[in-house]
Amino acid sequence: MIFLNIAILIIGFVGLVKGADVFVDGSSALARIFKVPSLIIGLTIVALGTSMPELAVSTSAALAGSNEIAVSNVVGSNLINLLGVLGFCAVIHSVPVDSVIIKRDFPFSILSTIAVFLVVSLPVLISGNFLSINMSDNAGFVSRALALSLLFVFVLYIIYLIFDAKKNPVEDDGIKSLPLWQCILFIILGLICITAGGKAVVYSAQNIARFFGMTETLIGLTVVAVGTSLPELVTSIVAAKKGETDLAVGNVVGSNLFNLLFILGISASIHPVSVNAASVYDMAVLILISILVWIFSITKKQIGRVEGIIMLLCYAAETAFAILR
């Protein structure tokens, strides 16, 4: 049985890598056809595609009544995207960050996270019990009104990106592009392989972890959390290797915005979400980490290898804290 799971794990990783390879080719070719920056494709199509596992987990949890998972899934995935995905890419090779992301998308992501944090945790912050509350206690609430507000802001953001892309078309770089039908086919096939490969990796890794005696909690905090972010990780690494760095960084920042505004908005629209103190603490950590990574990006308009190592160490520390608490 263990050997079968190892085989499935290997096949899953192959599917992820090959799927990401085709997905990036289709996405970058699509950007050339419509003469929009790769950054815009990364913030929209690629971000939506790689956020599908998080969407599936959160909506399934909301429909099943386990809606508290929605917030922890979104916050956990955003932390992994920033620290794990960008950090790992930076360790392999310095990651240039477009000035547009530094000035527009990163600040918007940080402000959106701060706004959600303040609205969700306002009752416990006003009461003054924030530091003394137990991690499992209820500390806030994502109402349908807030959920609909998040979806409204998300739609406005996408509309702004579309108008900005039309206003600033990219000049033809002379590189032969794929026909439109082939771009769409590559994107669909890539997404199928990425999704199927990610599921195979998570399924087999869970079984292997159980074989070696890991608890369900530890599996959830490590295998499942990392598994839902595998599409972002593999897609960003492949994009960076192909020289599509805007696609790589746009994928991470865009995925975080999709998770916070769209996925949390959809989940809480289905069923209002109660938020425990642990998720509120994690959201506060996410704000601090987002600001830290933003500062790393500003310094040299890139995230270097040393900064990548710091980010991975921060992720290890956050994971250890989550396990110990």
PDB file of C-alpha atoms in Angstrom:
ATOM      1  CA  MET A   1       0.000   0.000   0.000  1.00  0.00           C
ATOM      2  CA  ILE A   2       2.789   2.421   0.895  1.00  0.00           C
ATOM      3  CA  PHE A   3       4.498   1.800  -2.466  1.00  0.00           C
ATOM      4  CA  LEU A   4       1.224   2.480  -4.317  1.00  0.00           C
ATOM      5  CA  ASN A   5       0.876   5.808  -2.508  1.00  0.00           C
ATOM      6  CA  ILE A   6       4.479   6.706  -3.347  1.00  0.00           C
ATOM      7  CA  ALA A   7       3.738   5.924  -7.015  1.00  0.00           C
ATOM      8  CA  ILE A   8       0.608   8.119  -6.906  1.00  0.00           C
ATOM      9  CA  LEU A   9       2.666  10.881  -5.253  1.00  0.00           C
ATOM     10  CA  ILE A  10       5.245  10.791  -8.075  1.00  0.00           C
ATOM     11  CA  ILE A  11       2.554  10.730 -10.794  1.00  0.00           C
ATOM     12  CA  GLY A  12       0.812  13.656  -9.065  1.00  0.00           C
ATOM     13  CA  PHE A  13       3.971  15.756  -9.048  1.00  0.00           C
ATOM     14  CA  VAL A  14       4.598  14.957 -12.732  1.00  0.00           C
ATOM     15  CA  GLY A  15       1.026  16.061 -13.511  1.00  0.00           C
ATOM     16  CA  LEU A  16       1.540  19.278 -11.555  1.00  0.00           C
ATOM     17  CA  VAL A  17       4.789  20.184 -13.326  1.00  0.00           C
ATOM     18  CA  LYS A  18       3.610  19.258 -16.837  1.00  0.00           C
ATOM     19  CA  GLY A  19       0.258  20.947 -16.252  1.00  0.00           C
ATOM     20  CA  ALA A  20       1.942  24.122 -15.025  1.00  0.00           C
ATOM     21  CA  ASP A  21       4.277  24.082 -18.038  1.00  0.00           C
ATOM     22  CA  VAL A  22       1.361  23.948 -20.504  1.00  0.00           C
ATOM     23  CA  PHE A  23      -0.715  26.398 -18.423  1.00  0.00           C
ATOM     24  CA  VAL A  24       2.050  29.041 -18.396  1.00  0.00           C
ATOM     25  CA  ASP A  25       2.642  28.668 -22.144  1.00  0.00           C
ATOM     26  CA  GLY A  26      -1.072  29.123 -22.852  1.00  0.00           C
ATOM     27  CA  SER A  27      -1.404  32.073 -20.461  1.00  0.00           C
ATOM     28  CA  SER A  28       1.638  33.985 -21.750  1.00  0.00           C
ATOM     29  CA  ALA A  29       0.532  33.402 -25.374  1.00  0.00           C
ATOM     30  CA  LEU A  30      -2.940  34.684 -24.489  1.00  0.00           C
ATOM     31  CA  ALA A  31      -1.366  37.863 -23.091  1.00  0.00           C
ATOM     32  CA  ARG A  32       0.427  38.435 -26.426  1.00  0.00           C
ATOM     33  CA  ILE A  33      -2.759  37.878 -28.463  1.00  0.00           C
ATOM     34  CA  PHE A  34      -4.732  40.479 -26.491  1.00  0.00           C
ATOM     35  CA  LYS A  35      -1.660  42.724 -26.078  1.00  0.00           C
ATOM     36  CA  VAL A  36      -1.986  42.911 -22.303  1.00  0.00           C
ATOM     37  CA  PRO A  37       0.876  42.615 -19.800  1.00  0.00           C
ATOM     38  CA  SER A  38       1.630  39.135 -18.451  1.00  0.00           C
ATOM     39  CA  LEU A  39       1.073  40.723 -15.046  1.00  0.00           C
ATOM     40  CA  ILE A  40      -2.651  41.187 -15.813  1.00  0.00           C
ATOM     41  CA  ILE A  41      -2.984  37.547 -16.924  1.00  0.00           C
ATOM     42  CA  GLY A  42      -1.173  36.499 -13.742  1.00  0.00           C
ATOM     43  CA  LEU A  43      -3.491  38.603 -11.565  1.00  0.00           C
ATOM     44  CA  THR A  44      -6.637  37.228 -13.225  1.00  0.00           C
ATOM     45  CA  ILE A  45      -6.691  33.979 -15.245  1.00  0.00           C
ATOM     46  CA  VAL A  46      -3.648  32.337 -13.626  1.00  0.00           C
ATOM     47  CA  ALA A  47      -4.637  33.473 -10.122  1.00  0.00           C
ATOM     48  CA  LEU A  48      -8.198  32.184 -10.577  1.00  0.00           C
ATOM     49  CA  GLY A  49      -6.990  28.865 -11.970  1.00  0.00           C
ATOM     50  CA  THR A  50      -4.493  28.192  -9.188  1.00  0.00           C
ATOM     51  CA  SER A  51      -7.009  29.269  -6.505  1.00  0.00           C
ATOM     52  CA  MET A  52      -9.504  26.569  -7.521  1.00  0.00           C
ATOM     53  CA  PRO A  53      -8.428  24.138  -4.717  1.00  0.00           C
ATOM     54  CA  GLU A  54      -9.041  26.841  -2.085  1.00  0.00           C
ATOM     55  CA  LEU A  55     -12.417  27.662  -3.667  1.00  0.00           C
ATOM     56  CA  ALA A  56     -13.412  23.977  -3.625  1.00  0.00           C
ATOM     57  CA  VAL A  57     -12.350  23.520   0.028  1.00  0.00           C
ATOM     58  CA  SER A  58     -14.052  26.690   1.304  1.00  0.00           C
ATOM     59  CA  THR A  59     -17.355  26.311  -0.585  1.00  0.00           C
ATOM     60  CA  SER A  60     -17.585  22.610   0.323  1.00  0.00           C
ATOM     61  CA  ALA A  61     -16.980  23.495   3.963  1.00  0.00           C
ATOM     62  CA  ALA A  62     -19.629  26.242   3.860  1.00  0.00           C
ATOM     63  CA  LEU A  63     -22.212  23.928   2.270  1.00  0.00           C
ATOM     64  CA  ALA A  64     -21.431  21.244   4.866  1.00  0.00           C
ATOM     65  CA  GLY A  65     -21.813  23.706   7.728  1.00  0.00           C
ATOM     66  CA  SER A  66     -18.103  23.621   8.673  1.00  0.00           C
ATOM     67  CA  ASN A  67     -17.809  27.227   7.603  1.00  0.00           C
ATOM     68  CA  GLU A  68     -15.119  28.146  10.148  1.00  0.00           C
ATOM     69  CA  ILE A  69     -12.698  26.282   7.846  1.00  0.00           C
ATOM     70  CA  ALA A  70     -13.280  28.958   5.175  1.00  0.00           C
ATOM     71  CA  VAL A  71     -11.353  31.675   7.065  1.00  0.00           C
ATOM     72  CA  SER A  72      -8.486  29.429   8.191  1.00  0.00           C
ATOM     73  CA  ASN A  73      -8.165  28.053   4.641  1.00  0.00           C
ATOM     74  CA  VAL A  74      -7.996  31.554   3.115  1.00  0.00           C
ATOM     75  CA  VAL A  75      -5.581  32.971   5.706  1.00  0.00           C
ATOM     76  CA  GLY A  76      -3.406  29.830   5.702  1.00  0.00           C
ATOM     77  CA  SER A  77      -3.215  29.740   1.906  1.00  0.00           C
ATOM     78  CA  ASN A  78      -2.308  33.439   1.725  1.00  0.00           C
ATOM     79  CA  LEU A  79       0.499  32.925   4.250  1.00  0.00           C
ATOM     80  CA  ILE A  80       1.820  29.955   2.247  1.00  0.00           C
ATOM     81  CA  ASN A  81       1.611  31.943  -1.004  1.00  0.00           C
ATOM     82  CA  LEU A  82       3.619  34.856   0.387  1.00  0.00           C
ATOM     83  CA  LEU A  83       6.168  32.978   2.490  1.00  0.00           C
ATOM     84  CA  GLY A  84       6.296  29.522   0.919  1.00  0.00           C
ATOM     85  CA  VAL A  85       5.692  30.161  -2.795  1.00  0.00           C
ATOM     86  CA  LEU A  86       7.467  33.523  -3.200  1.00  0.00           C
ATOM     87  CA  GLY A  87      10.119  32.548  -0.651  1.00  0.00           C
ATOM     88  CA  PHE A  88      10.922  29.264  -2.412  1.00  0.00           C
ATOM     89  CA  CYS A  89      11.040  30.984  -5.828  1.00  0.00           C
ATOM     90  CA  ALA A  90      13.388  33.646  -4.432  1.00  0.00           C
ATOM     91  CA  VAL A  91      15.738  31.020  -2.958  1.00  0.00           C
ATOM     92  CA  ILE A  92      16.016  29.370  -6.390  1.00  0.00           C
ATOM     93  CA  HIS A  93      16.477  32.712  -8.186  1.00  0.00           C
ATOM     94  CA  SER A  94      15.944  36.380  -7.305  1.00  0.00           C
ATOM     95  CA  VAL A  95      12.377  37.383  -8.221  1.00  0.00           C
ATOM     96  CA  PRO A  96      11.948  40.826  -9.874  1.00  0.00           C
ATOM     97  CA  VAL A  97       8.767  42.616  -8.760  1.00  0.00           C
ATOM     98  CA  ASP A  98       7.024  44.951 -11.213  1.00  0.00           C
ATOM     99  CA  SER A  99       6.619  48.547  -9.985  1.00  0.00           C
ATOM    100  CA  VAL A 100       2.873  48.305 -10.724  1.00  0.00           C
ATOM    101  CA  ILE A 101       2.530  45.468  -8.194  1.00  0.00           C
ATOM    102  CA  ILE A 102       4.579  47.418  -5.639  1.00  0.00           C
ATOM    103  CA  LYS A 103       2.493  50.591  -6.038  1.00  0.00           C
ATOM    104  CA  ARG A 104      -0.979  49.150  -6.738  1.00  0.00           C
ATOM    105  CA  ASP A 105      -1.640  45.464  -6.074  1.00  0.00           C
ATOM    106  CA  PHE A 106       0.458  44.832  -2.949  1.00  0.00           C
ATOM    107  CA  PRO A 107      -0.926  47.877  -1.066  1.00  0.00           C
ATOM    108  CA  PHE A 108      -4.472  46.968  -2.171  1.00  0.00           C
ATOM    109  CA  SER A 109      -3.986  43.412  -0.869  1.00  0.00           C
ATOM    110  CA  ILE A 110      -2.637  44.698   2.476  1.00  0.00           C
ATOM    111  CA  LEU A 111      -5.420  47.278   2.905  1.00  0.00           C
ATOM    112  CA  SER A 112      -8.072  44.671   2.032  1.00  0.00           C
ATOM    113  CA  THR A 113      -6.658  42.281   4.665  1.00  0.00           C
ATOM    114  CA  ILE A 114      -6.543  45.056   7.296  1.00  0.00           C
ATOM    115  CA  ALA A 115     -10.154  46.032   6.501  1.00  0.00           C
ATOM    116  CA  VAL A 116     -11.408  42.425   6.851  1.00  0.00           C
ATOM    117  CA  PHE A 117      -9.393  41.977  10.070  1.00  0.00           C
ATOM    118  CA  LEU A 118     -10.846  45.150  11.651  1.00  0.00           C
ATOM    119  CA  VAL A 119     -14.460  44.388  10.666  1.00  0.00           C
ATOM    120  CA  VAL A 120     -14.248  40.727  11.752  1.00  0.00           C
ATOM    121  CA  SER A 121     -12.475  41.302  15.074  1.00  0.00           C
ATOM    122  CA  LEU A 122     -14.091  44.647  16.008  1.00  0.00           C
ATOM    123  CA  PRO A 123     -16.322  43.215  18.809  1.00  0.00           C
ATOM    124  CA  VAL A 124     -13.440  41.497  20.630  1.00  0.00           C
ATOM    125  CA  LEU A 125     -11.104  44.462  20.058  1.00  0.00           C
ATOM    126  CA  ILE A 126     -13.657  46.843  21.600  1.00  0.00           C
ATOM    127  CA  SER A 127     -14.197  44.510  24.563  1.00  0.00           C
ATOM    128  CA  GLY A 128     -10.476  44.552  25.355  1.00  0.00           C
ATOM    129  CA  ASN A 129     -10.330  40.747  25.735  1.00  0.00           C
ATOM    130  CA  PHE A 130      -8.322  40.097  22.567  1.00  0.00           C
ATOM    131  CA  LEU A 131      -5.097  39.110  24.372  1.00  0.00           C
ATOM    132  CA  SER A 132      -6.808  36.952  27.006  1.00  0.00           C
ATOM    133  CA  ILE A 133      -9.257  35.052  24.787  1.00  0.00           C
ATOM    134  CA  ASN A 134      -8.751  31.307  24.190  1.00  0.00           C
ATOM    135  CA  MET A 135      -7.679  30.277  20.699  1.00  0.00           C
ATOM    136  CA  SER A 136     -10.797  28.149  20.155  1.00  0.00           C
ATOM    137  CA  ASP A 137     -13.244  30.837  21.356  1.00  0.00           C
ATOM    138  CA  ASN A 138     -15.379  32.793  18.919  1.00  0.00           C
ATOM    139  CA  ALA A 139     -13.731  36.148  18.221  1.00  0.00           C
ATOM    140  CA  GLY A 140     -15.589  37.532  15.218  1.00  0.00           C
ATOM    141  CA  PHE A 141     -18.031  37.037  12.408  1.00  0.00           C
ATOM    142  CA  VAL A 142     -18.095  37.330   8.604  1.00  0.00           C
ATOM    143  CA  SER A 143     -21.665  38.375   7.860  1.00  0.00           C
ATOM    144  CA  ARG A 144     -23.446  38.179   4.510  1.00  0.00           C
ATOM    145  CA  ALA A 145     -23.232  41.981   4.299  1.00  0.00           C
ATOM    146  CA  LEU A 146     -19.441  41.845   4.613  1.00  0.00           C
ATOM    147  CA  ALA A 147     -19.303  38.913   2.167  1.00  0.00           C
ATOM    148  CA  LEU A 148     -21.291  40.831  -0.464  1.00  0.00           C
ATOM    149  CA  SER A 149     -19.063  43.886   0.122  1.00  0.00           C
ATOM    150  CA  LEU A 150     -15.973  41.731  -0.530  1.00  0.00           C
ATOM    151  CA  LEU A 151     -17.478  40.424  -3.784  1.00  0.00           C
ATOM    152  CA  PHE A 152     -18.406  43.976  -4.838  1.00  0.00           C
ATOM    153  CA  VAL A 153     -14.836  45.211  -4.225  1.00  0.00           C
ATOM    154  CA  PHE A 154     -13.490  42.186  -6.110  1.00  0.00           C
ATOM    155  CA  VAL A 155     -15.656  42.950  -9.173  1.00  0.00           C
ATOM    156  CA  LEU A 156     -14.543  46.610  -9.119  1.00  0.00           C
ATOM    157  CA  TYR A 157     -10.895  45.500  -8.940  1.00  0.00           C
ATOM    158  CA  ILE A 158     -11.252  43.157 -11.943  1.00  0.00           C
ATOM    159  CA  ILE A 159     -13.059  45.872 -13.945  1.00  0.00           C
ATOM    160  CA  TYR A 160     -10.244  48.299 -13.126  1.00  0.00           C
ATOM    161  CA  LEU A 161      -7.619  45.777 -14.299  1.00  0.00           C
ATOM    162  CA  ILE A 162      -9.480  45.260 -17.601  1.00  0.00           C
ATOM    163  CA  PHE A 163      -9.762  49.014 -18.290  1.00  0.00           C
ATOM    164  CA  ASP A 164      -6.125  49.554 -17.300  1.00  0.00           C
ATOM    165  CA  ALA A 165      -5.035  46.786 -19.694  1.00  0.00           C
ATOM    166  CA  LYS A 166      -7.030  48.358 -22.556  1.00  0.00           C
ATOM    167  CA  LYS A 167      -5.594  51.790 -21.798  1.00  0.00           C
ATOM    168  CA  ASN A 168      -1.994  50.515 -21.799  1.00  0.00           C
ATOM    169  CA  PRO A 169      -1.707  47.880 -24.565  1.00  0.00           C
ATOM    170  CA  VAL A 170       1.590  46.005 -24.899  1.00  0.00           C
ATOM    171  CA  GLU A 171       3.561  46.399 -28.117  1.00  0.00           C
ATOM    172  CA  ASP A 172       4.113  43.315 -30.262  1.00  0.00           C
ATOM    173  CA  ASP A 173       7.378  41.712 -29.091  1.00  0.00           C
ATOM    174  CA  GLY A 174       7.836  39.819 -32.371  1.00  0.00           C
ATOM    175  CA  ILE A 175       7.566  36.418 -30.682  1.00  0.00           C
ATOM    176  CA  LYS A 176       5.285  34.051 -32.574  1.00  0.00           C
ATOM    177  CA  SER A 177       2.159  33.453 -30.539  1.00  0.00           C
ATOM    178  CA  LEU A 178      -0.144  30.446 -30.407  1.00  0.00           C
ATOM    179  CA  PRO A 179      -3.584  30.695 -32.035  1.00  0.00           C
ATOM    180  CA  LEU A 180      -6.421  31.613 -29.640  1.00  0.00           C
ATOM    181  CA  TRP A 181      -7.993  28.118 -29.678  1.00  0.00           C
ATOM    182  CA  GLN A 182      -4.649  26.561 -28.741  1.00  0.00           C
ATOM    183  CA  CYS A 183      -4.138  29.061 -25.895  1.00  0.00           C
ATOM    184  CA  ILE A 184      -7.548  28.170 -24.456  1.00  0.00           C
ATOM    185  CA  LEU A 185      -6.862  24.445 -24.922  1.00  0.00           C
ATOM    186  CA  PHE A 186      -3.464  24.754 -23.162  1.00  0.00           C
ATOM    187  CA  ILE A 187      -5.014  26.699 -20.287  1.00  0.00           C
ATOM    188  CA  ILE A 188      -7.842  24.159 -19.810  1.00  0.00           C
ATOM    189  CA  LEU A 189      -5.560  21.115 -20.111  1.00  0.00           C
ATOM    190  CA  GLY A 190      -3.013  22.740 -17.816  1.00  0.00           C
ATOM    191  CA  LEU A 191      -5.663  23.442 -15.175  1.00  0.00           C
ATOM    192  CA  ILE A 192      -6.977  19.875 -15.370  1.00  0.00           C
ATOM    193  CA  CYS A 193      -3.466  18.444 -14.904  1.00  0.00           C
ATOM    194  CA  ILE A 194      -2.654  20.905 -12.088  1.00  0.00           C
ATOM    195  CA  THR A 195      -5.914  20.152 -10.241  1.00  0.00           C
ATOM    196  CA  ALA A 196      -5.705  16.371 -10.704  1.00  0.00           C
ATOM    197  CA  GLY A 197      -1.990  16.331  -9.856  1.00  0.00           C
ATOM    198  CA  GLY A 198      -2.572  18.414  -6.717  1.00  0.00           C
ATOM    199  CA  LYS A 199      -5.355  16.094  -5.536  1.00  0.00           C
ATOM    200  CA  ALA A 200      -3.190  13.016  -6.176  1.00  0.00           C
ATOM    201  CA  VAL A 201      -0.318  14.537  -4.192  1.00  0.00           C
ATOM    202  CA  VAL A 202      -2.550  15.485  -1.231  1.00  0.00           C
ATOM    203  CA  TYR A 203      -4.325  12.075  -1.208  1.00  0.00           C
ATOM    204  CA  SER A 204      -1.117  10.053  -1.337  1.00  0.00           C
ATOM    205  CA  ALA A 205       0.747  12.339   1.085  1.00  0.00           C
ATOM    206  CA  GLN A 206      -2.072  12.027   3.634  1.00  0.00           C
ATOM    207  CA  ASN A 207      -1.928   8.225   3.443  1.00  0.00           C
ATOM    208  CA  ILE A 208       1.885   8.215   3.720  1.00  0.00           C
ATOM    209  CA  ALA A 209       1.683  10.605   6.706  1.00  0.00           C
ATOM    210  CA  ARG A 210      -0.842   8.335   8.438  1.00  0.00           C
ATOM    211  CA  PHE A 211       1.399   5.340   7.750  1.00  0.00           C
ATOM    212  CA  PHE A 212       4.187   7.084   9.677  1.00  0.00           C
ATOM    213  CA  GLY A 213       1.853   7.985  12.579  1.00  0.00           C
ATOM    214  CA  MET A 214       1.165  11.697  11.989  1.00  0.00           C
ATOM    215  CA  THR A 215      -1.988  13.072  13.654  1.00  0.00           C
ATOM    216  CA  GLU A 216      -4.932  14.425  11.630  1.00  0.00           C
ATOM    217  CA  THR A 217      -4.296  17.936  13.008  1.00  0.00           C
ATOM    218  CA  LEU A 218      -0.667  17.884  11.936  1.00  0.00           C
ATOM    219  CA  ILE A 219      -1.642  16.494   8.519  1.00  0.00           C
ATOM    220  CA  GLY A 220      -4.185  19.305   8.104  1.00  0.00           C
ATOM    221  CA  LEU A 221      -1.693  22.004   9.061  1.00  0.00           C
ATOM    222  CA  THR A 222       1.034  20.673   6.789  1.00  0.00           C
ATOM    223  CA  VAL A 223       0.044  18.259   3.999  1.00  0.00           C
ATOM    224  CA  VAL A 224      -3.409  19.669   3.200  1.00  0.00           C
ATOM    225  CA  ALA A 225      -2.405  23.327   3.641  1.00  0.00           C
ATOM    226  CA  VAL A 226       0.639  22.955   1.401  1.00  0.00           C
ATOM    227  CA  GLY A 227      -1.317  20.726  -1.000  1.00  0.00           C
ATOM    228  CA  THR A 228      -3.915  23.404  -1.784  1.00  0.00           C
ATOM    229  CA  SER A 229      -1.075  25.855  -2.536  1.00  0.00           C
ATOM    230  CA  LEU A 230       0.853  23.441  -4.797  1.00  0.00           C
ATOM    231  CA  PRO A 231      -0.743  24.929  -7.963  1.00  0.00           C
ATOM    232  CA  GLU A 232       0.537  28.425  -7.050  1.00  0.00           C
ATOM    233  CA  LEU A 233       3.961  27.045  -6.109  1.00  0.00           C
ATOM    234  CA  VAL A 234       4.557  24.939  -9.219  1.00  0.00           C
ATOM    235  CA  THR A 235       3.008  27.503 -11.602  1.00  0.00           C
ATOM    236  CA  SER A 236       5.116  30.340 -10.155  1.00  0.00           C
ATOM    237  CA  ILE A 237       8.341  28.297 -10.315  1.00  0.00           C
ATOM    238  CA  VAL A 238       7.672  27.232 -13.927  1.00  0.00           C
ATOM    239  CA  ALA A 239       6.732  30.806 -14.900  1.00  0.00           C
ATOM    240  CA  ALA A 240       9.914  32.186 -13.307  1.00  0.00           C
ATOM    241  CA  LYS A 241      12.056  29.564 -15.093  1.00  0.00           C
ATOM    242  CA  LYS A 242      10.454  30.564 -18.416  1.00  0.00           C
ATOM    243  CA  GLY A 243      11.299  34.225 -17.755  1.00  0.00           C
ATOM    244  CA  GLU A 244       7.640  35.122 -17.058  1.00  0.00           C
ATOM    245  CA  THR A 245       8.394  36.709 -13.663  1.00  0.00           C
ATOM    246  CA  ASP A 246       5.402  39.071 -13.889  1.00  0.00           C
ATOM    247  CA  LEU A 247       3.203  36.001 -14.316  1.00  0.00           C
ATOM    248  CA  ALA A 248       4.838  34.374 -11.264  1.00  0.00           C
ATOM    249  CA  VAL A 249       4.457  37.330  -8.875  1.00  0.00           C
ATOM    250  CA  GLY A 250       1.053  38.283 -10.300  1.00  0.00           C
ATOM    251  CA  ASN A 251      -0.087  34.714  -9.647  1.00  0.00           C
ATOM    252  CA  VAL A 252       0.760  34.968  -5.930  1.00  0.00           C
ATOM    253  CA  VAL A 253      -0.641  38.467  -5.322  1.00  0.00           C
ATOM    254  CA  GLY A 254      -3.687  37.754  -7.488  1.00  0.00           C
ATOM    255  CA  SER A 255      -4.342  34.434  -5.714  1.00  0.00           C
ATOM    256  CA  ASN A 256      -4.240  36.187  -2.344  1.00  0.00           C
ATOM    257  CA  LEU A 257      -6.800  38.746  -3.521  1.00  0.00           C
ATOM    258  CA  PHE A 258      -8.976  35.991  -5.023  1.00  0.00           C
ATOM    259  CA  ASN A 259      -8.802  34.071  -1.720  1.00  0.00           C
ATOM    260  CA  LEU A 260      -9.638  37.060   0.480  1.00  0.00           C
ATOM    261  CA  LEU A 261     -12.269  38.836  -1.641  1.00  0.00           C
ATOM    262  CA  PHE A 262     -13.812  36.183  -3.897  1.00  0.00           C
ATOM    263  CA  ILE A 263     -13.473  32.874  -2.030  1.00  0.00           C
ATOM    264  CA  LEU A 264     -14.229  34.252   1.452  1.00  0.00           C
ATOM    265  CA  GLY A 265     -17.015  36.353  -0.099  1.00  0.00           C
ATOM    266  CA  ILE A 266     -18.588  33.321  -1.817  1.00  0.00           C
ATOM    267  CA  SER A 267     -18.244  31.122   1.299  1.00  0.00           C
ATOM    268  CA  ALA A 268     -19.802  33.657   3.686  1.00  0.00           C
ATOM    269  CA  SER A 269     -22.571  34.433   1.171  1.00  0.00           C
ATOM    270  CA  ILE A 270     -23.542  30.742   1.262  1.00  0.00           C
ATOM    271  CA  HIS A 271     -23.429  30.709   5.077  1.00  0.00           C
ATOM    272  CA  PRO A 272     -22.170  33.458   7.460  1.00  0.00           C
ATOM    273  CA  VAL A 273     -18.786  32.496   8.920  1.00  0.00           C
ATOM    274  CA  SER A 274     -17.927  32.589  12.618  1.00  0.00           C
ATOM    275  CA  VAL A 275     -14.225  33.239  13.224  1.00  0.00           C
ATOM    276  CA  ASN A 276     -12.276  31.824  16.176  1.00  0.00           C
ATOM    277  CA  ALA A 277      -9.435  33.632  17.941  1.00  0.00           C
ATOM    278  CA  ALA A 278      -6.762  31.496  16.240  1.00  0.00           C
ATOM    279  CA  SER A 279      -7.877  32.736  12.801  1.00  0.00           C
ATOM    280  CA  VAL A 280      -7.925  36.351  14.046  1.00  0.00           C
ATOM    281  CA  TYR A 281      -4.334  35.963  15.303  1.00  0.00           C
ATOM    282  CA  ASP A 282      -3.346  34.382  11.978  1.00  0.00           C
ATOM    283  CA  MET A 283      -4.946  37.282  10.113  1.00  0.00           C
ATOM    284  CA  ALA A 284      -2.903  39.741  12.176  1.00  0.00           C
ATOM    285  CA  VAL A 285       0.230  37.723  11.327  1.00  0.00           C
ATOM    286  CA  LEU A 286      -0.783  37.779   7.642  1.00  0.00           C
ATOM    287  CA  ILE A 287      -0.956  41.598   7.728  1.00  0.00           C
ATOM    288  CA  LEU A 288       2.546  41.839   9.266  1.00  0.00           C
ATOM    289  CA  ILE A 289       3.952  39.285   6.788  1.00  0.00           C
ATOM    290  CA  SER A 290       2.338  41.097   3.840  1.00  0.00           C
ATOM    291  CA  ILE A 291       3.961  44.369   4.923  1.00  0.00           C
ATOM    292  CA  LEU A 292       7.323  42.601   5.372  1.00  0.00           C
ATOM    293  CA  VAL A 293       7.235  41.053   1.879  1.00  0.00           C
ATOM    294  CA  TRP A 294       6.109  44.404   0.431  1.00  0.00           C
ATOM    295  CA  ILE A 295       9.140  46.084   2.047  1.00  0.00           C
ATOM    296  CA  PHE A 296      11.397  43.343   0.622  1.00  0.00           C
ATOM    297  CA  SER A 297       9.911  44.107  -2.815  1.00  0.00           C
ATOM    298  CA  ILE A 298      10.419  47.870  -2.479  1.00  0.00           C
ATOM    299  CA  THR A 299      14.085  47.784  -1.457  1.00  0.00           C
ATOM    300  CA  LYS A 300      15.568  46.624  -4.781  1.00  0.00           C
ATOM    301  CA  LYS A 301      12.358  45.980  -6.742  1.00  0.00           C
ATOM    302  CA  GLN A 302      13.090  42.296  -6.310  1.00  0.00           C
ATOM    303  CA  ILE A 303      13.025  39.577  -3.659  1.00  0.00           C
ATOM    304  CA  GLY A 304      16.524  38.155  -3.256  1.00  0.00           C
ATOM    305  CA  ARG A 305      17.812  34.797  -2.039  1.00  0.00           C
ATOM    306  CA  VAL A 306      18.529  36.014   1.537  1.00  0.00           C
ATOM    307  CA  GLU A 307      15.039  37.516   1.780  1.00  0.00           C
ATOM    308  CA  GLY A 308      13.613  34.244   0.426  1.00  0.00           C
ATOM    309  CA  ILE A 309      15.385  32.293   3.190  1.00  0.00           C
ATOM    310  CA  ILE A 310      13.992  34.712   5.806  1.00  0.00           C
ATOM    311  CA  MET A 311      10.489  34.213   4.379  1.00  0.00           C
ATOM    312  CA  LEU A 312      10.802  30.403   4.530  1.00  0.00           C
ATOM    313  CA  LEU A 313      12.045  30.628   8.142  1.00  0.00           C
ATOM    314  CA  CYS A 314       9.060  32.843   8.991  1.00  0.00           C
ATOM    315  CA  TYR A 315       6.749  30.232   7.474  1.00  0.00           C
ATOM    316  CA  ALA A 316       8.435  27.472   9.516  1.00  0.00           C
ATOM    317  CA  ALA A 317       8.011  29.569  12.692  1.00  0.00           C
ATOM    318  CA  GLU A 318       4.321  30.268  11.931  1.00  0.00           C
ATOM    319  CA  THR A 319       3.673  26.564  11.266  1.00  0.00           C
ATOM    320  CA  ALA A 320       5.426  25.589  14.523  1.00  0.00           C
ATOM    321  CA  PHE A 321       3.309  28.157  16.422  1.00  0.00           C
ATOM    322  CA  ALA A 322       0.119  26.810  14.817  1.00  0.00           C
ATOM    323  CA  ILE A 323       1.021  23.244  15.849  1.00  0.00           C
ATOM    324  CA  LEU A 324       2.050  24.118  19.433  1.00  0.00           C
ATOM    325  CA  ARG A 325      -0.938  26.321  20.240  1.00  0.00           C
TER     326      ARG A 325
END
